[in-house]
Amino acid sequence: MKTVSPRRPSLQEVAYTRLRDAIRDGMLEPNARLRETEIASWLKMSRTPVRDALRRLTVEGLLAPKENRGVVVAALDYQAVSELYSMREALDGTAAAMAARRVSPAEVAALQDIIQAETLTKSPRLLQQINRRFHKALYQSAHNRFLLRSASTIDDVLFLLDQATYEAAFRTTTLSNPDRPETAHREHVRIVKAIEEGDEHLAEEAARAHVRSAHRERLRVMHEAVRHATEATGTLK
C-alpha cells in the first residue's frame, strides 16, 4: 500500500506561523512596525510569502494598517475589546444553544472534566489554558464548523494580543483577579448544566452572561494596566 507523505507547509504558512508566534511570545510588541524586507531577511525567504502572511494577519486583526507606516502589531484598545466581546457574546450564545440540541454524552463528559480541572489549580497561566480548552470544547459540541472557525479567529486575537500586551507587560490576565477563577468556574458549571439538560434558552443566556462578565473583567485589567503604566511614567520623571 502506497503511503502518502504529509504535506509540507507553504512558505506563506511558515511565515504566518512564525510571525503569529512572535506576536504571542511578545517578541513583536504592540505598535511595532513590520517591514516586508526586514521580515523576509529574518525568515530567510522572499517578500512574496511574507506579504501574503502580513495580509492574512491583518485580516485576522493581529496586525493593523498605519498610514505611511505599512502595518504594525495591533494593540487592544477599549473600542477593539468591546467589538471583540460583542462578537464573542453572540457566537458563544449561539454555540451553547446549538450544543444543547446536539451535544453527545461523551462531549458532556469532556466539558465536565474541563470544569473539574479548573478547581485543581490557582495558576493564572494554567487557568487561562483550561479556559481556552473549555470554550473550544463548547464550540465543538455545537457541531458547526463555520461557527467554530469564526470563534477561533476572535479567540486567537484576544488570546495572542492579551499575551503580548498584558501578561508580558504586567504579568496579569483576566484570571489573575483572585475572585475571577471561582466566578468563571460557576459560570461554566451553569453553561454545562443547561447544555446537559437540553435547555437551549438557558444555555444561550448562561453563555452570554459569562462573556459579559469576562468583558467587564477585561476592561478592569486594561484600566489597571494603564494606571500602572501612568504611575511608572510619573515615577521616572
Short mmCIF file of N, CA and C in Angstrom, two decimals, residues 122-129 131 158-159 161-168 170-185 213-225:
data_model
loop_
_atom_site.label_atom_id
_atom_site.label_comp_id
_atom_site.label_asym_id
_atom_site.label_seq_id
_atom_site.Cartn_x
_atom_site.Cartn_y
_atom_site.Cartn_z
N LYS A 122 -4.45 27.07 40.83
CA LYS A 122 -4.65 28.50 41.04
C LYS A 122 -3.74 29.32 40.14
N SER A 123 -3.02 28.65 39.26
CA SER A 123 -2.11 29.34 38.36
C SER A 123 -2.89 30.08 37.27
N PRO A 124 -2.74 31.41 37.16
CA PRO A 124 -3.44 32.14 36.10
C PRO A 124 -3.11 31.61 34.71
N ARG A 125 -1.85 31.24 34.51
CA ARG A 125 -1.45 30.73 33.19
C ARG A 125 -2.18 29.42 32.88
N LEU A 126 -2.22 28.48 33.84
CA LEU A 126 -2.91 27.21 33.61
C LEU A 126 -4.42 27.41 33.49
N LEU A 127 -4.96 28.30 34.30
CA LEU A 127 -6.39 28.57 34.22
C LEU A 127 -6.76 29.16 32.87
N GLN A 128 -5.88 29.97 32.33
CA GLN A 128 -6.12 30.54 31.01
C GLN A 128 -6.15 29.45 29.95
N GLN A 129 -5.22 28.49 30.06
CA GLN A 129 -5.19 27.38 29.11
C GLN A 129 -6.44 26.51 29.24
N ASN A 131 -9.31 27.48 30.36
CA ASN A 131 -10.43 28.27 29.85
C ASN A 131 -10.54 28.17 28.34
N LEU A 158 -7.88 37.79 20.81
CA LEU A 158 -7.94 38.11 22.23
C LEU A 158 -6.79 37.47 22.99
N PHE A 159 -6.53 36.20 22.72
CA PHE A 159 -5.50 35.48 23.46
C PHE A 159 -4.10 35.96 23.13
N LEU A 161 -3.06 38.79 21.63
CA LEU A 161 -2.78 40.17 21.99
C LEU A 161 -2.81 40.36 23.50
N ASP A 162 -3.60 39.57 24.20
CA ASP A 162 -3.58 39.61 25.65
C ASP A 162 -2.23 39.17 26.17
N GLN A 163 -1.68 38.10 25.58
CA GLN A 163 -0.36 37.63 25.98
C GLN A 163 0.68 38.72 25.80
N ALA A 164 0.70 39.32 24.63
CA ALA A 164 1.73 40.30 24.32
C ALA A 164 1.53 41.61 25.07
N THR A 165 0.28 42.05 25.19
CA THR A 165 0.02 43.38 25.72
C THR A 165 -0.06 43.41 27.24
N TYR A 166 -0.68 42.38 27.83
CA TYR A 166 -0.92 42.44 29.27
C TYR A 166 -0.13 41.44 30.09
N GLU A 167 -0.13 40.19 29.69
CA GLU A 167 0.58 39.22 30.51
C GLU A 167 2.07 39.50 30.50
N ALA A 168 2.63 39.79 29.33
CA ALA A 168 4.06 40.05 29.25
C ALA A 168 4.44 41.35 29.96
N PHE A 170 2.50 43.24 32.23
CA PHE A 170 2.04 43.46 33.59
C PHE A 170 1.85 42.16 34.38
N ARG A 171 2.20 41.03 33.77
CA ARG A 171 2.07 39.73 34.42
C ARG A 171 0.66 39.53 34.96
N THR A 172 -0.31 39.82 34.16
CA THR A 172 -1.68 39.65 34.60
C THR A 172 -2.56 39.19 33.46
N THR A 173 -3.62 38.46 33.78
CA THR A 173 -4.65 38.10 32.82
C THR A 173 -5.99 38.36 33.50
N THR A 174 -7.07 38.16 32.78
CA THR A 174 -8.38 38.35 33.39
C THR A 174 -8.61 37.35 34.51
N LEU A 175 -7.83 36.28 34.54
CA LEU A 175 -7.97 35.27 35.59
C LEU A 175 -7.00 35.50 36.74
N SER A 176 -6.28 36.64 36.75
CA SER A 176 -5.37 36.97 37.83
C SER A 176 -6.13 37.49 39.05
N ASN A 177 -7.31 38.05 38.84
CA ASN A 177 -8.15 38.51 39.94
C ASN A 177 -8.48 37.30 40.81
N PRO A 178 -8.17 37.35 42.12
CA PRO A 178 -8.40 36.19 42.99
C PRO A 178 -9.83 35.66 42.95
N ASP A 179 -10.79 36.54 42.70
CA ASP A 179 -12.19 36.13 42.68
C ASP A 179 -12.66 35.62 41.32
N ARG A 180 -11.93 35.98 40.26
CA ARG A 180 -12.40 35.67 38.91
C ARG A 180 -12.44 34.17 38.60
N PRO A 181 -11.41 33.38 38.97
CA PRO A 181 -11.48 31.95 38.63
C PRO A 181 -12.71 31.26 39.21
N GLU A 182 -13.05 31.59 40.46
CA GLU A 182 -14.22 30.97 41.07
C GLU A 182 -15.51 31.41 40.37
N THR A 183 -15.57 32.70 40.03
CA THR A 183 -16.74 33.21 39.32
C THR A 183 -16.88 32.54 37.95
N ALA A 184 -15.76 32.47 37.22
CA ALA A 184 -15.77 31.85 35.89
C ALA A 184 -16.16 30.38 35.99
N HIS A 185 -15.67 29.71 37.03
CA HIS A 185 -16.00 28.29 37.21
C HIS A 185 -17.50 28.11 37.41
N SER A 213 -19.55 39.01 31.68
CA SER A 213 -18.75 39.05 32.90
C SER A 213 -17.26 39.13 32.59
N ALA A 214 -16.82 38.32 31.62
CA ALA A 214 -15.41 38.33 31.21
C ALA A 214 -15.04 39.68 30.60
N HIS A 215 -15.97 40.27 29.86
CA HIS A 215 -15.74 41.59 29.24
C HIS A 215 -15.50 42.64 30.32
N ARG A 216 -16.33 42.65 31.35
CA ARG A 216 -16.15 43.61 32.44
C ARG A 216 -14.80 43.43 33.11
N GLU A 217 -14.41 42.18 33.31
CA GLU A 217 -13.12 41.92 33.95
C GLU A 217 -11.97 42.34 33.04
N ARG A 218 -12.11 42.12 31.74
CA ARG A 218 -11.06 42.53 30.80
C ARG A 218 -10.86 44.05 30.83
N LEU A 219 -11.95 44.79 30.88
CA LEU A 219 -11.85 46.25 30.95
C LEU A 219 -11.20 46.69 32.25
N ARG A 220 -11.48 45.97 33.33
CA ARG A 220 -10.83 46.30 34.60
C ARG A 220 -9.33 46.09 34.51
N VAL A 221 -8.92 44.96 33.90
CA VAL A 221 -7.49 44.67 33.74
C VAL A 221 -6.83 45.75 32.89
N MET A 222 -7.49 46.15 31.82
CA MET A 222 -6.93 47.19 30.95
C MET A 222 -6.77 48.50 31.71
N HIS A 223 -7.78 48.84 32.50
CA HIS A 223 -7.71 50.08 33.28
C HIS A 223 -6.54 50.03 34.26
N GLU A 224 -6.36 48.88 34.91
CA GLU A 224 -5.24 48.73 35.85
C GLU A 224 -3.91 48.84 35.13
N ALA A 225 -3.83 48.25 33.93
CA ALA A 225 -2.59 48.30 33.16
C ALA A 225 -2.23 49.74 32.81
#
